[in-house]
Backbone as ProteinMPNN parsed JSONL, in Angstrom:
{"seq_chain_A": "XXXXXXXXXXXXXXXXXXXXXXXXXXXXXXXXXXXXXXXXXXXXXXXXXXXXXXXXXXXXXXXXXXXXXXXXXXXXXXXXXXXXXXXXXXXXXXXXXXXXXXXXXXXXXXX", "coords_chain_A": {"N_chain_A": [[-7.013, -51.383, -30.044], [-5.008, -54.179, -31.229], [-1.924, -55.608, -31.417], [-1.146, -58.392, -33.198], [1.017, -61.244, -33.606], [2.167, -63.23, -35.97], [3.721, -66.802, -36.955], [4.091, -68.464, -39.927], [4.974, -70.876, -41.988], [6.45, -71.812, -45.471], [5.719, -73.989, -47.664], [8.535, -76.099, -48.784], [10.648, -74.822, -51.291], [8.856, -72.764, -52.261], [9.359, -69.93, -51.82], [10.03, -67.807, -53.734], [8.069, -67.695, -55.335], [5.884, -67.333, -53.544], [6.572, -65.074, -52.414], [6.032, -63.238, -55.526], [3.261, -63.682, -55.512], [2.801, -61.779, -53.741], [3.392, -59.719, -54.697], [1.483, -58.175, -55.375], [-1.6, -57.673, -54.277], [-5.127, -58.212, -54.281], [-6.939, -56.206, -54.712], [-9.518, -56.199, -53.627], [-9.443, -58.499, -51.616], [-7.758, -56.651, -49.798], [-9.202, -54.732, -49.264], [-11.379, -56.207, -47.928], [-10.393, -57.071, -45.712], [-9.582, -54.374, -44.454], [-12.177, -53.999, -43.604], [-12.833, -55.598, -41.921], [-11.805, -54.95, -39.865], [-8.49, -54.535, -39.757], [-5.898, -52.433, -39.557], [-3.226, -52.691, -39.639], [-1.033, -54.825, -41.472], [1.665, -56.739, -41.887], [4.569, -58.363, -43.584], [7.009, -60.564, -42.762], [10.14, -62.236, -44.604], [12.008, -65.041, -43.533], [14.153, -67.375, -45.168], [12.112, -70.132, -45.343], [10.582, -69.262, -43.373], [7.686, -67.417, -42.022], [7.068, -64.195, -40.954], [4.493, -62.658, -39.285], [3.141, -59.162, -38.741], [0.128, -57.751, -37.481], [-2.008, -55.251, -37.273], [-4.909, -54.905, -35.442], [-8.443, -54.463, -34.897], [-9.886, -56.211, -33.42], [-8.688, -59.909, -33.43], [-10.068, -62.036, -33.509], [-12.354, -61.122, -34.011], [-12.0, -60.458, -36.69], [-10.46, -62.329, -38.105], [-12.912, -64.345, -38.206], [-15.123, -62.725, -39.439], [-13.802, -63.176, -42.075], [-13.423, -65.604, -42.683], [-15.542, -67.112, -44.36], [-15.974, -65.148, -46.771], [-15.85, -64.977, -49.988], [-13.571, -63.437, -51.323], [-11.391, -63.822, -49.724], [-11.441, -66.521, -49.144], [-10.366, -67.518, -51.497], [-8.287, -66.132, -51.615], [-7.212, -67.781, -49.754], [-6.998, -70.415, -50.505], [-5.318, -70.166, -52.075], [-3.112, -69.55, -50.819], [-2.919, -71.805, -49.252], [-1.724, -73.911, -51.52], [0.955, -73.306, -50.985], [1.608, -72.69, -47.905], [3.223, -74.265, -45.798], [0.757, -75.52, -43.07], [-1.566, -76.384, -41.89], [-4.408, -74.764, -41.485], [-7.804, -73.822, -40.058], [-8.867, -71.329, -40.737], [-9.963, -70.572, -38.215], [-9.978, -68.759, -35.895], [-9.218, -69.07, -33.591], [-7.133, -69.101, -31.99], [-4.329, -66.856, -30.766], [-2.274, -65.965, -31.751], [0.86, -65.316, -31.8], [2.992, -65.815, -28.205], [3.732, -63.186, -26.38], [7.265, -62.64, -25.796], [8.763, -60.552, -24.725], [8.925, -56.491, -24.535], [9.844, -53.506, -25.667], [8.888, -50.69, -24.772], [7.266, -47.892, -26.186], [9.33, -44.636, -26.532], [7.847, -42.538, -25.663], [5.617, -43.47, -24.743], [3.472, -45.049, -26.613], [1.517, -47.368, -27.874], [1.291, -50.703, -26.625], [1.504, -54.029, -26.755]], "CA_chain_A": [[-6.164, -51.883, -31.112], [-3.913, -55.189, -30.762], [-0.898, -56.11, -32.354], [-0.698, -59.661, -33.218], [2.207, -61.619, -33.996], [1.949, -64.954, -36.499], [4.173, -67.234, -37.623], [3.72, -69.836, -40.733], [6.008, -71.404, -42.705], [6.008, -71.939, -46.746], [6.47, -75.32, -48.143], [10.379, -76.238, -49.561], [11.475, -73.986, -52.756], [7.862, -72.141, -52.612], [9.732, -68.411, -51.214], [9.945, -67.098, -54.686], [6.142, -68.151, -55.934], [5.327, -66.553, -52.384], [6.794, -63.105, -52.678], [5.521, -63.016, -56.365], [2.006, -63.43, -55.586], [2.403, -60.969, -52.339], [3.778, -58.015, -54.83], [-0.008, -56.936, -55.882], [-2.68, -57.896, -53.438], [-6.252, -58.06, -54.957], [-7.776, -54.935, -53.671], [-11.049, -56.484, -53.192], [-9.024, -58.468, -50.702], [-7.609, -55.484, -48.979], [-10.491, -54.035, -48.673], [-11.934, -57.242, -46.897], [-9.256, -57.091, -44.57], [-9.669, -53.7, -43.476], [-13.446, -54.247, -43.174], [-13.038, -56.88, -41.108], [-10.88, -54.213, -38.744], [-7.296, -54.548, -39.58], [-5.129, -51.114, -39.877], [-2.33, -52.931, -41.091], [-0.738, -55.864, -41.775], [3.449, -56.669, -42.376], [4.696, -59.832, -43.432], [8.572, -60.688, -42.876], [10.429, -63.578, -44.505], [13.549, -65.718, -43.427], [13.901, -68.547, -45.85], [10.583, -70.3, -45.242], [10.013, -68.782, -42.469], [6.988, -66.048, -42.465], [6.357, -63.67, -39.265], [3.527, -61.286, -39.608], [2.382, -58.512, -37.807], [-1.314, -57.794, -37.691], [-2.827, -54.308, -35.954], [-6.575, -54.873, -35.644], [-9.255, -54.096, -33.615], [-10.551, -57.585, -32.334], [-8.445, -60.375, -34.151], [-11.213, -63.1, -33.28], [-13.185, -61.274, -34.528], [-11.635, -60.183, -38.178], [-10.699, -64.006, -38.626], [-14.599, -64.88, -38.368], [-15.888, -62.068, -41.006], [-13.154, -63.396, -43.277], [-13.519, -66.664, -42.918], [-16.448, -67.595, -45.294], [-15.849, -64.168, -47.342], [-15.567, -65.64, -51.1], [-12.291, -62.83, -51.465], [-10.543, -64.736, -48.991], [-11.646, -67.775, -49.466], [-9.73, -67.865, -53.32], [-7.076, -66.676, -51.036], [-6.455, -68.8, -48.769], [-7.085, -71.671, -51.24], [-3.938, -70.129, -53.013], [-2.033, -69.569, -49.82], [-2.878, -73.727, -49.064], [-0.749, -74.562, -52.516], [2.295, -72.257, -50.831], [1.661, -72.947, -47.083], [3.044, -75.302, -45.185], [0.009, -75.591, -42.475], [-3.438, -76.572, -42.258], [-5.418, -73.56, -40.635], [-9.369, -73.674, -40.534], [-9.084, -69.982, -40.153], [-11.657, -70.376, -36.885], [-9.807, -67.568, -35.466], [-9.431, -69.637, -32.033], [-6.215, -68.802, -31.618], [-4.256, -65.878, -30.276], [-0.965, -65.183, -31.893], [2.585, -65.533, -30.891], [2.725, -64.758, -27.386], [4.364, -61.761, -26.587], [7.547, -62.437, -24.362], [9.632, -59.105, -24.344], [8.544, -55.649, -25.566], [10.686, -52.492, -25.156], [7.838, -49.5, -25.077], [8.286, -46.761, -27.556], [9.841, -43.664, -25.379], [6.618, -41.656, -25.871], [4.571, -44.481, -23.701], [2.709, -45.405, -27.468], [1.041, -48.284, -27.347], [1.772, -51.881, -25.806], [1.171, -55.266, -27.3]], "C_chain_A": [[-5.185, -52.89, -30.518], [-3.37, -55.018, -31.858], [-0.96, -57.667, -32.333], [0.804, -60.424, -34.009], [2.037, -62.932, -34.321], [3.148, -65.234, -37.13], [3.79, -68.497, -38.545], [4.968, -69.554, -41.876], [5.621, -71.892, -44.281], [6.728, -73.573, -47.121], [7.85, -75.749, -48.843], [9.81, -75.419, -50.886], [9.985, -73.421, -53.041], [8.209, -70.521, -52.656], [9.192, -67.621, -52.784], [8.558, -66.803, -55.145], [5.513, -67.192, -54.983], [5.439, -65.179, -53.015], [6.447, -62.91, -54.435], [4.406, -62.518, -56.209], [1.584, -62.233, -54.284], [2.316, -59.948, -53.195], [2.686, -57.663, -55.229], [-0.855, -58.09, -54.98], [-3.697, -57.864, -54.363], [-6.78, -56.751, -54.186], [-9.106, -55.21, -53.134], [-10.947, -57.613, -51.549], [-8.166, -57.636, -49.732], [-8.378, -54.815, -48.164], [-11.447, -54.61, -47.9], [-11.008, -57.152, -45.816], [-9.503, -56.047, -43.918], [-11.006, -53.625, -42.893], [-13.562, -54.699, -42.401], [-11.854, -56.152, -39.795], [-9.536, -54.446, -38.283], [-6.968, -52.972, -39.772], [-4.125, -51.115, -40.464], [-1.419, -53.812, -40.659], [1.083, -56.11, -42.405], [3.623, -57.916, -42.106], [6.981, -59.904, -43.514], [9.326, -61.862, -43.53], [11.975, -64.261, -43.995], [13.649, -67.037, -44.208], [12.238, -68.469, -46.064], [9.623, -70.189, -44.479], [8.705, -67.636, -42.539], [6.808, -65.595, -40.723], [5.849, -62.378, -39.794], [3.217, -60.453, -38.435], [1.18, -57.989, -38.185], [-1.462, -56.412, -36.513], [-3.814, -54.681, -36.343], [-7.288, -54.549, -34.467], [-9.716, -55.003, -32.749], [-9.776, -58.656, -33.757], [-9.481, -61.665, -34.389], [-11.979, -62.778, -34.473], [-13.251, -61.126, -36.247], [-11.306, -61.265, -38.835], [-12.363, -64.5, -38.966], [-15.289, -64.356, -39.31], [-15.282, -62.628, -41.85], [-12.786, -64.721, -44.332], [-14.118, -67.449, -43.984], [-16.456, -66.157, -46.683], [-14.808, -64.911, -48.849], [-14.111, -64.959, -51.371], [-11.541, -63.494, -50.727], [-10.172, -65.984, -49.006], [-10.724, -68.418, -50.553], [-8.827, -67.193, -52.499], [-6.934, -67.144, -50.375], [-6.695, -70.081, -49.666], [-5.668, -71.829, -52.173], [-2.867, -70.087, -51.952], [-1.599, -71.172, -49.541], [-1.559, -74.249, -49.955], [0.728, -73.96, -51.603], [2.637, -72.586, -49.192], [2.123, -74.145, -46.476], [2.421, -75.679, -43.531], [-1.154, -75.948, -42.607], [-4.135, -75.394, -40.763], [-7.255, -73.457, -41.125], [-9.938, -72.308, -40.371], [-10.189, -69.722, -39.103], [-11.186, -69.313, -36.213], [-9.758, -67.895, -34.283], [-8.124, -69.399, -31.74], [-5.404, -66.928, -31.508], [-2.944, -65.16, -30.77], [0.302, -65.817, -31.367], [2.24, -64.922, -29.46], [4.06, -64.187, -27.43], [5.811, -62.15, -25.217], [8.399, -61.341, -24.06], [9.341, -58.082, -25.39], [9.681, -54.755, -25.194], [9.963, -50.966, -25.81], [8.493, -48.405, -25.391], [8.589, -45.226, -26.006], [8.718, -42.537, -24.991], [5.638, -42.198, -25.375], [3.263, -44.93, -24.992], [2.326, -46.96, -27.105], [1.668, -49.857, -27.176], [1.256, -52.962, -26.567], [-0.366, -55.657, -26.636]], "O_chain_A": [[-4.575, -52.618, -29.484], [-3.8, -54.555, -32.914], [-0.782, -58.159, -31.218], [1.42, -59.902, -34.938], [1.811, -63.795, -33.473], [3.739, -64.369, -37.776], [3.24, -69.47, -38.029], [5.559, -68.583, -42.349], [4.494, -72.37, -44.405], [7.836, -74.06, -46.896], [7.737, -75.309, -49.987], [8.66, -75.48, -51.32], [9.715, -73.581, -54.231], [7.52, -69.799, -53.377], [8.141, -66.989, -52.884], [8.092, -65.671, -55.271], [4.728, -66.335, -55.389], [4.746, -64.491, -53.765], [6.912, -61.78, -54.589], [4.142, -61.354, -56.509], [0.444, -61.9, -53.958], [1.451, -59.107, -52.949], [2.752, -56.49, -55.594], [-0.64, -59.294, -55.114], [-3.312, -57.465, -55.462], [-6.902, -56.656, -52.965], [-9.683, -54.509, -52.303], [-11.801, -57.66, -50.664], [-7.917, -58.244, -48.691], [-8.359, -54.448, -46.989], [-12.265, -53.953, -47.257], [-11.638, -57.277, -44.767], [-9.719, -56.254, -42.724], [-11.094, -53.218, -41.735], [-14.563, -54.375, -41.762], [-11.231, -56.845, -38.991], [-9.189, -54.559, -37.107], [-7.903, -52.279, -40.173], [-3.745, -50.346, -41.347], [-0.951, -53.682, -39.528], [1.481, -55.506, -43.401], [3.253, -58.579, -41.137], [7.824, -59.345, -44.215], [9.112, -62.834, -42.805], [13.006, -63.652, -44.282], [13.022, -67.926, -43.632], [11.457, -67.632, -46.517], [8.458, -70.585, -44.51], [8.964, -66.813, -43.418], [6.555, -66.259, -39.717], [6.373, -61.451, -40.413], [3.051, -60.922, -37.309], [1.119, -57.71, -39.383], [-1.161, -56.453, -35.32], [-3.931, -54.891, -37.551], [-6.852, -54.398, -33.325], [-9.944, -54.784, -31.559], [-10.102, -58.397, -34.916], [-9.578, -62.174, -35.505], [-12.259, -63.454, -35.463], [-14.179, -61.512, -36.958], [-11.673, -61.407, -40.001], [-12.732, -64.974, -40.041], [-16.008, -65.036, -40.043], [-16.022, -62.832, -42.812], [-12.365, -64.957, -45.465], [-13.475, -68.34, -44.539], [-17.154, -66.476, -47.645], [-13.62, -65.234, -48.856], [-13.265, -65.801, -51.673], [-10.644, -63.919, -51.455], [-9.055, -66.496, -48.924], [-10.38, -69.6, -50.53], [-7.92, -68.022, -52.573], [-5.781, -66.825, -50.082], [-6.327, -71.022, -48.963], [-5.122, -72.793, -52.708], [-1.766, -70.577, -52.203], [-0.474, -71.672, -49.572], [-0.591, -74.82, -49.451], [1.693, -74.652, -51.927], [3.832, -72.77, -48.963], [1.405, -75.134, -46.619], [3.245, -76.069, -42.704], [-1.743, -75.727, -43.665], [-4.188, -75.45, -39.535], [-7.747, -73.122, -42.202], [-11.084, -72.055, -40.002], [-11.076, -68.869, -39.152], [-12.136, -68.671, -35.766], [-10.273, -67.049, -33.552], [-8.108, -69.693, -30.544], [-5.902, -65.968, -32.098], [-2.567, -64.063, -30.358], [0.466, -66.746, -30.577], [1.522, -63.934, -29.301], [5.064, -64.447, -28.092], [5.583, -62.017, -24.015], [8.763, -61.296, -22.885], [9.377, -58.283, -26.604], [10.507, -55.213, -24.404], [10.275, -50.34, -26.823], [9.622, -47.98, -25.145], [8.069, -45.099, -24.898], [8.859, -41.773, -24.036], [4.587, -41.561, -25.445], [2.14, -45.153, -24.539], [2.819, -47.591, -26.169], [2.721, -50.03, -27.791], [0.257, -52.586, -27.18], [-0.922, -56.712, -26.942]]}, "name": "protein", "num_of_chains": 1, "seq": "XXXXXXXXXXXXXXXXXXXXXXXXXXXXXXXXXXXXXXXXXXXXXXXXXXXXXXXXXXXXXXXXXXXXXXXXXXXXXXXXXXXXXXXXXXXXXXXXXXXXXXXXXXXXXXX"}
């Protein structure tokens, strides 16, 4: 299991539109998500800031099932209007890196 750590940013005066369309998920995208070997997913905002955290099992590889996956697809076509990024979701990338952790007191797991 990794943790990943993303940041993306929402285009000027989009925040509200954002956290609207976050408060109900499609379940049919949920359920692509965990298919594709997430455990679970937290999104944070500051302004237009977004920082997510991602547990999954291989993030490479849960980008690549999800990529062409028509549930995703109609979202991320709605995320595009809201995003300010261009991502070809290829899944070639690795995250925020990690530069200071402070391990849980119980030696649980590590970035």
């Amino acid at each position: 299991m990794r943790r990943i750590a993303l940041h993306t940013r929402l285009k000027p005066g989009r925040e509200r539109e954002y956290d609207d369309v976050h408060a109900t998920i499609p379940p049919e995208l949920a359920a692509a998500i965990r298919a594709a070997g997430v455990h679970g997913w937290w999104i944070w905002r500051d302004g237009p800031d977004l920082f997510h955290l991602v547990e999954v099992e291989d993030y490479q590889r849960m980008r690549h099932e999800l990529r062409d996956h028509p549930v995703n697809v109609a979202w991320q076509a709605r995320m595009a209007e809201l995003l300010d990024v261009t991502d070809d979701y290829s899944g070639t990338d690795s995250g925020l890196p990690l530069v200071w952790a402070l391990p849980p007191a119980s030696g649980g797991p590590t970035a």
